[in-house]
Each structure stands twice: as C-alpha cells, then as structure tokens.
Amino acid sequence: QVQVAESGGGLVQSGGSLRLSCTTSGFTIEDRAMGWFRQAPGKEREGVSCIAKTGRTFSVDSVKGRFTISRDTAKNILYLQMNNLKPEDTAMYYCAAAGVQYGSDSCPATRNAIAYWGQGTQVTVSS
C-alpha cells in the first residue's frame, strides 16, 4: 500500500528555518523523481523543488539559495530544508512522487506526471 506523509510544518518568524520530511512506503523514492509543491490560499499549486532519479536537483528561482531538497534512500524519506523563510513562503506544502516512466536525470514539467501526493503540511511565516 502506497503512503506519502509530510511532517515538519509550523509557524515560524521571517528569517527562520524549517525542515519538512516526507515519509513514504509502498515504493522506492530512488526509482522516481520526487518533489515538493506548495499552494497558498487563492493560488494555484506550484512546484518548488524536485530531485531526479539520479539525484540532480532543481528549484524555482524564488527559493534558490534558501531551500534545499534532499533524500535518504536508505530510509525512503524526502526532505526540504527551508532557510531564510519569508511571509510569501506561507502555503500548504505537498510531497509528490512522479510516475516511474519519467526521465532519470530530469523532473517532469507537468502535474499530470505525479503518481502520488501527500496530504500536505502547513507552513506559516509571520513578518
């Protein structure tokens, strides 16, 4: 049975840090591109960071230099280290696993590629 569960969200002041974790079961994260998405109230869900099967990472410009995606393949856990948080980072953060058919050294460009979603963890950054 596939399970994807995020944790680590919370309330933090501007400039603070949080580390999100995505615990998975039922599949191997190393066999898939894995990513973090976020959705703020009234806005569309957007991709934040992704790690390809090879371990190559990608992030959107707004979080580059502040967020780091990583994985522990032995524990099958995905992480998102978020530093220097800003109020505009406030959102529900979702962990996602792409279908196994997607490329080894890249991340899929569309949400249609996502095979599994977590339920989300709320991140709130106060000014």
XYZ file of N, CA, C and O in Angstrom:
508
model
N 0.852 -1.186 0.000
C 0.000 0.000 0.000
C 0.892 1.242 0.000
O 1.800 1.370 0.796
N 0.583 2.154 -0.903
C 1.380 3.377 -1.014
C 0.940 4.392 0.026
O -0.255 4.642 0.198
N 1.920 4.954 0.712
C 1.650 6.024 1.658
C 2.681 7.122 1.476
O 3.866 6.846 1.286
N 2.199 8.358 1.537
C 3.058 9.540 1.441
C 2.602 10.486 2.532
O 1.446 10.924 2.512
N 3.476 10.814 3.462
C 3.072 11.623 4.603
C 4.101 12.695 4.897
O 5.262 12.385 5.162
N 3.667 13.965 4.867
C 4.543 15.084 5.167
C 4.487 15.419 6.656
O 3.463 15.190 7.311
N 5.561 15.993 7.143
C 5.615 16.494 8.509
C 6.652 17.607 8.572
O 7.431 17.795 7.631
N 6.639 18.351 9.676
C 7.649 19.374 9.887
C 7.186 20.796 9.664
O 7.942 21.739 9.900
N 5.959 20.977 9.218
C 5.464 22.326 9.034
C 5.195 23.008 10.363
O 5.301 22.398 11.428
N 4.865 24.286 10.299
C 4.573 25.021 11.520
C 4.599 26.511 11.300
O 4.625 26.984 10.159
N 4.589 27.224 12.413
C 4.631 28.695 12.391
C 6.047 29.141 12.724
O 6.618 28.713 13.732
N 6.594 30.018 11.904
C 7.956 30.493 12.119
C 8.023 31.971 11.746
O 7.249 32.435 10.914
N 8.934 32.675 12.361
C 9.101 34.093 12.036
C 9.913 34.254 10.761
O 10.696 33.374 10.380
N 9.730 35.373 10.122
C 10.503 35.691 8.931
C 11.999 35.575 9.236
O 12.469 36.047 10.269
N 12.724 34.919 8.344
C 14.147 34.681 8.546
C 14.454 33.351 9.206
O 15.624 32.951 9.278
N 13.444 32.677 9.691
C 13.630 31.406 10.367
C 13.765 30.236 9.406
O 13.773 30.409 8.179
N 13.858 29.046 9.989
C 14.071 27.829 9.200
C 13.103 26.734 9.630
O 12.661 26.693 10.787
N 12.818 25.871 8.688
C 12.047 24.651 8.949
C 12.605 23.553 8.056
O 13.126 23.828 6.964
N 12.452 22.321 8.505
C 12.787 21.180 7.645
C 11.556 20.298 7.519
O 11.046 19.779 8.519
N 11.094 20.151 6.302
C 9.976 19.272 6.020
C 10.493 17.876 5.700
O 11.536 17.715 5.072
N 9.730 16.890 6.134
C 10.048 15.500 5.825
C 8.867 14.868 5.112
O 7.709 15.204 5.385
N 9.164 13.950 4.224
C 8.130 13.189 3.515
C 8.467 11.714 3.683
O 9.423 11.219 3.073
N 7.705 11.058 4.495
C 7.903 9.635 4.760
C 7.050 8.837 3.792
O 5.857 9.137 3.630
N 7.655 7.861 3.142
C 6.924 7.103 2.130
C 7.002 5.606 2.390
O 7.915 5.125 3.065
N 6.050 4.893 1.824
C 6.074 3.437 1.838
C 5.323 2.934 0.612
O 4.523 3.661 0.022
N 5.623 1.711 0.228
C 4.944 1.121 -0.918
C 5.648 1.354 -2.239
O 5.230 0.819 -3.269
N 6.696 2.167 -2.233
C 7.501 2.375 -3.427
C 8.869 2.876 -2.992
O 9.067 3.237 -1.830
N 9.796 2.907 -3.919
C 11.164 3.327 -3.634
C 11.397 4.706 -4.223
O 11.254 4.899 -5.436
N 11.769 5.674 -3.389
C 11.883 7.051 -3.874
C 13.010 7.194 -4.888
O 12.976 8.075 -5.746
N 14.015 6.345 -4.813
C 15.136 6.430 -5.738
C 14.715 6.045 -7.166
O 15.402 6.381 -8.136
N 13.591 5.379 -7.304
C 13.095 4.955 -8.612
C 12.238 6.002 -9.295
O 11.756 5.782 -10.417
N 12.039 7.125 -8.616
C 11.143 8.157 -9.141
C 11.726 9.545 -8.921
O 12.464 9.759 -7.966
N 11.342 10.469 -9.775
C 11.567 11.878 -9.456
C 10.617 12.230 -8.315
O 9.441 11.841 -8.334
N 11.136 12.953 -7.342
C 10.344 13.340 -6.168
C 10.392 14.850 -6.036
O 11.422 15.475 -6.304
N 9.290 15.419 -5.561
C 9.278 16.870 -5.481
C 8.420 17.417 -4.363
O 7.655 16.700 -3.722
N 8.604 18.708 -4.156
C 7.776 19.467 -3.216
C 7.014 20.524 -4.004
O 7.597 21.238 -4.823
N 5.717 20.612 -3.720
C 4.848 21.629 -4.275
C 4.291 22.454 -3.123
O 4.321 22.019 -1.959
N 3.751 23.615 -3.438
C 3.071 24.395 -2.420
C 1.868 25.099 -3.020
O 1.834 25.377 -4.216
N 0.910 25.372 -2.149
C -0.293 26.064 -2.593
C -0.720 27.048 -1.515
O -1.037 26.647 -0.386
N -0.714 28.316 -1.887
C -1.175 29.375 -0.994
C -2.661 29.609 -1.242
O -3.172 29.306 -2.326
N -3.377 30.173 -0.263
C -4.804 30.419 -0.442
C -5.084 31.262 -1.673
O -4.443 32.298 -1.881
N -5.998 30.810 -2.499
C -6.377 31.561 -3.678
C -5.420 31.448 -4.845
O -5.610 32.113 -5.868
N -4.394 30.628 -4.699
C -3.399 30.483 -5.766
C -3.321 29.031 -6.221
O -3.750 28.125 -5.527
N -2.754 28.853 -7.406
C -2.572 27.505 -7.922
C -1.401 26.808 -7.231
O -0.490 27.458 -6.726
N -1.459 25.487 -7.242
C -0.355 24.719 -6.693
C 0.852 24.862 -7.615
O 0.725 24.747 -8.839
N 2.010 25.126 -7.032
C 3.217 25.325 -7.831
C 4.333 24.415 -7.365
O 4.435 24.099 -6.178
N 5.153 24.010 -8.306
C 6.318 23.224 -7.957
C 7.372 24.091 -7.304
O 7.581 25.230 -7.720
N 8.042 23.574 -6.292
C 9.063 24.320 -5.558
C 10.446 23.743 -5.836
O 11.344 24.437 -6.283
N 10.602 22.470 -5.539
C 11.891 21.804 -5.744
C 11.640 20.359 -6.134
O 10.623 19.771 -5.753
N 12.607 19.814 -6.868
C 12.477 18.438 -7.337
C 13.846 17.778 -7.327
O 14.864 18.456 -7.535
N 13.860 16.478 -7.101
C 15.085 15.700 -7.191
C 14.835 14.549 -8.150
O 13.887 13.780 -7.990
N 15.691 14.477 -9.182
C 15.545 13.436 -10.191
C 16.056 12.103 -9.660
O 16.670 12.025 -8.595
N 15.825 11.058 -10.429
C 16.275 9.732 -10.019
C 17.784 9.710 -9.767
O 18.269 9.046 -8.851
N 18.523 10.443 -10.588
C 19.982 10.467 -10.457
C 20.451 11.257 -9.245
O 21.622 11.181 -8.873
N 19.559 12.039 -8.645
C 19.934 12.896 -7.529
C 20.102 14.357 -7.925
O 20.325 15.208 -7.063
N 20.038 14.633 -9.184
C 20.122 16.022 -9.644
C 18.904 16.788 -9.119
O 17.796 16.274 -9.142
N 19.159 18.013 -8.671
C 18.085 18.786 -8.064
C 17.758 20.030 -8.870
O 18.603 20.572 -9.595
N 16.521 20.480 -8.724
C 16.020 21.653 -9.408
C 15.150 22.428 -8.421
O 14.450 21.829 -7.607
N 15.186 23.755 -8.534
C 14.325 24.586 -7.700
C 13.874 25.796 -8.491
O 14.582 26.258 -9.397
N 12.728 26.334 -8.107
C 12.272 27.557 -8.756
C 13.125 28.722 -8.261
O 13.717 28.670 -7.175
N 13.166 29.775 -9.060
C 14.048 30.903 -8.753
C 13.744 31.535 -7.397
O 14.655 31.975 -6.691
N 12.473 31.555 -7.024
C 12.093 32.248 -5.791
C 12.644 31.590 -4.525
O 12.659 32.219 -3.467
N 13.083 30.335 -4.619
C 13.602 29.657 -3.427
C 15.068 29.266 -3.564
O 15.655 28.735 -2.609
N 15.657 29.498 -4.717
C 17.061 29.149 -4.909
C 17.938 29.867 -3.903
O 17.772 31.054 -3.662
N 18.855 29.113 -3.313
C 19.741 29.677 -2.306
C 19.149 29.654 -0.908
O 19.850 29.921 0.070
N 17.860 29.320 -0.805
C 17.202 29.275 0.512
C 16.679 27.878 0.834
O 16.732 27.449 1.983
N 16.156 27.170 -0.164
C 15.576 25.834 0.039
C 16.504 24.782 -0.562
O 17.083 24.994 -1.633
N 16.602 23.660 0.113
C 17.407 22.543 -0.384
C 16.604 21.254 -0.281
O 16.153 20.887 0.815
N 16.455 20.587 -1.402
C 15.780 19.297 -1.412
C 16.832 18.198 -1.326
O 17.911 18.302 -1.912
N 16.512 17.158 -0.560
C 17.425 16.029 -0.436
C 16.616 14.767 -0.142
O 15.418 14.842 0.122
N 17.274 13.645 -0.170
C 16.588 12.380 0.097
C 17.518 11.440 0.840
O 18.747 11.507 0.699
N 16.921 10.578 1.634
C 17.633 9.493 2.299
C 17.084 8.213 1.691
O 15.975 7.784 2.043
N 17.825 7.640 0.770
C 17.312 6.476 0.053
C 17.248 5.239 0.935
O 16.434 4.357 0.685
N 18.061 5.192 1.982
C 18.013 4.040 2.885
C 16.714 4.045 3.699
O 16.150 2.988 3.990
N 16.274 5.254 4.065
C 15.060 5.378 4.866
C 13.819 5.678 4.014
O 12.706 5.693 4.532
N 14.057 5.949 2.728
C 12.943 6.276 1.815
C 12.218 7.554 2.240
O 10.990 7.631 2.203
N 12.996 8.567 2.637
C 12.439 9.833 3.108
C 12.973 10.964 2.236
O 14.161 11.014 1.915
N 12.088 11.873 1.906
C 12.427 13.081 1.164
C 12.402 14.259 2.131
O 11.544 14.305 3.020
N 13.327 15.193 1.949
C 13.403 16.363 2.835
C 13.341 17.659 2.026
O 13.687 17.698 0.850
N 12.936 18.712 2.714
C 13.055 20.062 2.178
C 13.532 20.959 3.321
O 12.773 21.225 4.250
N 14.784 21.359 3.245
C 15.322 22.298 4.218
C 15.030 23.705 3.729
O 15.432 24.079 2.619
N 14.335 24.478 4.552
C 13.925 25.821 4.172
C 14.559 26.824 5.129
O 14.272 26.799 6.327
N 15.426 27.660 4.601
C 16.110 28.677 5.390
C 15.680 30.064 4.939
O 15.173 30.244 3.834
N 15.918 31.047 5.801
C 15.578 32.436 5.483
C 14.150 32.546 4.944
O 13.910 33.151 3.896
N 13.231 31.976 5.669
C 11.843 31.956 5.224
C 11.249 33.360 5.180
O 11.600 34.226 6.005
N 10.357 33.545 4.229
C 9.707 34.836 4.026
C 8.193 34.658 4.130
O 7.681 33.550 3.890
N 7.460 35.714 4.437
C 5.997 35.591 4.520
C 5.380 35.021 3.241
O 4.377 34.286 3.312
N 5.971 35.319 2.095
C 5.416 34.804 0.833
C 5.643 33.311 0.655
O 5.124 32.717 -0.293
N 6.383 32.695 1.551
C 6.533 31.234 1.522
C 5.373 30.528 2.233
O 5.290 29.298 2.200
N 4.508 31.298 2.854
C 3.367 30.720 3.556
C 2.476 29.966 2.580
O 2.032 30.514 1.572
N 2.231 28.695 2.882
C 1.449 27.834 1.990
C 1.323 26.456 2.607
O 2.004 26.127 3.585
N 0.462 25.653 2.002
C 0.440 24.227 2.295
C 1.482 23.579 1.392
O 1.477 23.821 0.171
N 2.352 22.781 1.969
C 3.409 22.137 1.208
C 3.091 20.654 1.032
O 2.750 19.969 2.002
N 3.231 20.205 -0.209
C 2.888 18.837 -0.560
C 4.104 18.108 -1.105
O 4.871 18.654 -1.911
N 4.225 16.864 -0.714
C 5.222 15.959 -1.268
C 4.588 15.207 -2.434
O 3.395 14.842 -2.376
N 5.384 14.975 -3.481
C 4.842 14.312 -4.666
C 5.849 13.355 -5.264
O 7.054 13.624 -5.257
N 5.341 12.259 -5.794
C 6.174 11.264 -6.467
C 5.700 11.133 -7.906
O 4.506 10.923 -8.155
N 6.634 11.261 -8.835
C 6.289 11.126 -10.248
C 6.155 9.656 -10.635
O 6.625 8.765 -9.930
N 5.538 9.415 -11.755
C 5.466 8.063 -12.273
C 6.850 7.544 -12.634
O 7.735 8.316 -12.990
N 7.050 6.250 -12.563
C 8.374 5.660 -12.780
C 8.860 5.828 -14.212
O 10.050 5.692 -14.489
N 7.950 6.129 -15.148
C 8.336 6.194 -16.543
C 9.095 7.470 -16.891
O 9.635 7.586 -17.997
N 9.145 8.441 -15.982
C 9.770 9.707 -16.318
C 11.281 9.636 -16.208
O 11.829 8.849 -15.461
N 11.943 10.520 -16.948
C 13.379 10.507 -17.182
C 14.224 10.367 -15.949
O 13.834 10.746 -14.854
N 15.436 9.888 -16.121
C 16.305 9.598 -14.981
C 17.016 10.829 -14.448
O 17.307 10.899 -13.253
N 17.317 11.805 -15.312
C 18.106 12.957 -14.885
C 17.334 14.253 -15.014
O 17.916 15.327 -15.135
N 16.020 14.159 -14.957
C 15.209 15.363 -15.053
C 13.948 15.187 -14.230
O 13.648 14.090 -13.745
N 13.244 16.286 -14.078
C 11.976 16.247 -13.373
C 10.857 16.562 -14.364
O 11.037 17.429 -15.220
N 9.728 15.923 -14.256
C 8.640 16.201 -15.193
C 8.139 17.635 -15.040
O 8.193 18.198 -13.960
N 7.655 18.164 -16.138
C 7.269 19.567 -16.154
C 5.809 19.803 -15.787
O 5.429 20.943 -15.538
N 5.013 18.761 -15.757
C 3.593 18.958 -15.511
C 3.111 18.150 -14.313
O 3.681 17.111 -13.977
N 2.031 18.646 -13.706
C 1.460 17.935 -12.568
C 0.816 16.630 -12.986
O 0.599 15.747 -12.146
N 0.527 16.481 -14.262
C -0.041 15.223 -14.740
C 0.907 14.055 -14.537
O 0.481 12.894 -14.568
N 2.186 14.361 -14.361
C 3.189 13.307 -14.165
C 3.182 12.734 -12.762
O 3.822 11.717 -12.508
N 2.492 13.391 -11.842
C 2.520 12.962 -10.444
C 1.644 11.739 -10.241
O 0.463 11.739 -10.577
N 2.255 10.697 -9.655
C 1.530 9.459 -9.387
C 0.945 9.453 -7.971
O -0.138 8.914 -7.743
N 1.699 10.034 -7.031
C 1.267 10.019 -5.632
C 1.471 11.395 -5.000
O 2.503 12.016 -5.196
N 0.478 11.784 -4.197
C 0.530 13.031 -3.435
C 0.388 12.728 -1.956
O -0.331 11.805 -1.572
N 1.028 13.565 -1.137
C 0.749 13.522 0.288
C -0.420 14.432 0.614
O -0.986 15.096 -0.267
N -0.773 14.489 1.904
C -1.909 15.300 2.340
C -1.523 16.752 2.613
O -2.399 17.614 2.717
N -0.235 17.008 2.741
C 0.228 18.372 2.931
C 0.559 18.698 4.376
O 0.032 18.097 5.309
N 1.443 19.675 4.524
C 1.786 20.209 5.846
C 1.843 21.730 5.726
O 2.395 22.267 4.764
N 1.234 22.417 6.678
C 1.105 23.877 6.599
C 2.377 24.560 7.091
O 2.890 24.235 8.166
N 2.833 25.514 6.309
C 3.948 26.380 6.691
C 3.433 27.810 6.729
O 2.894 28.295 5.739
N 3.597 28.459 7.867
C 3.166 29.836 8.017
C 4.341 30.666 8.509
O 4.955 30.343 9.529
N 4.650 31.721 7.769
C 5.775 32.589 8.101
C 5.223 33.957 8.462
O 4.585 34.615 7.644
N 5.485 34.385 9.681
C 4.999 35.678 10.141
C 6.057 36.753 9.911
O 7.261 36.489 9.993
N 5.581 37.952 9.647
C 6.519 39.064 9.372
C 6.947 39.774 10.645
O 6.411 39.540 11.701
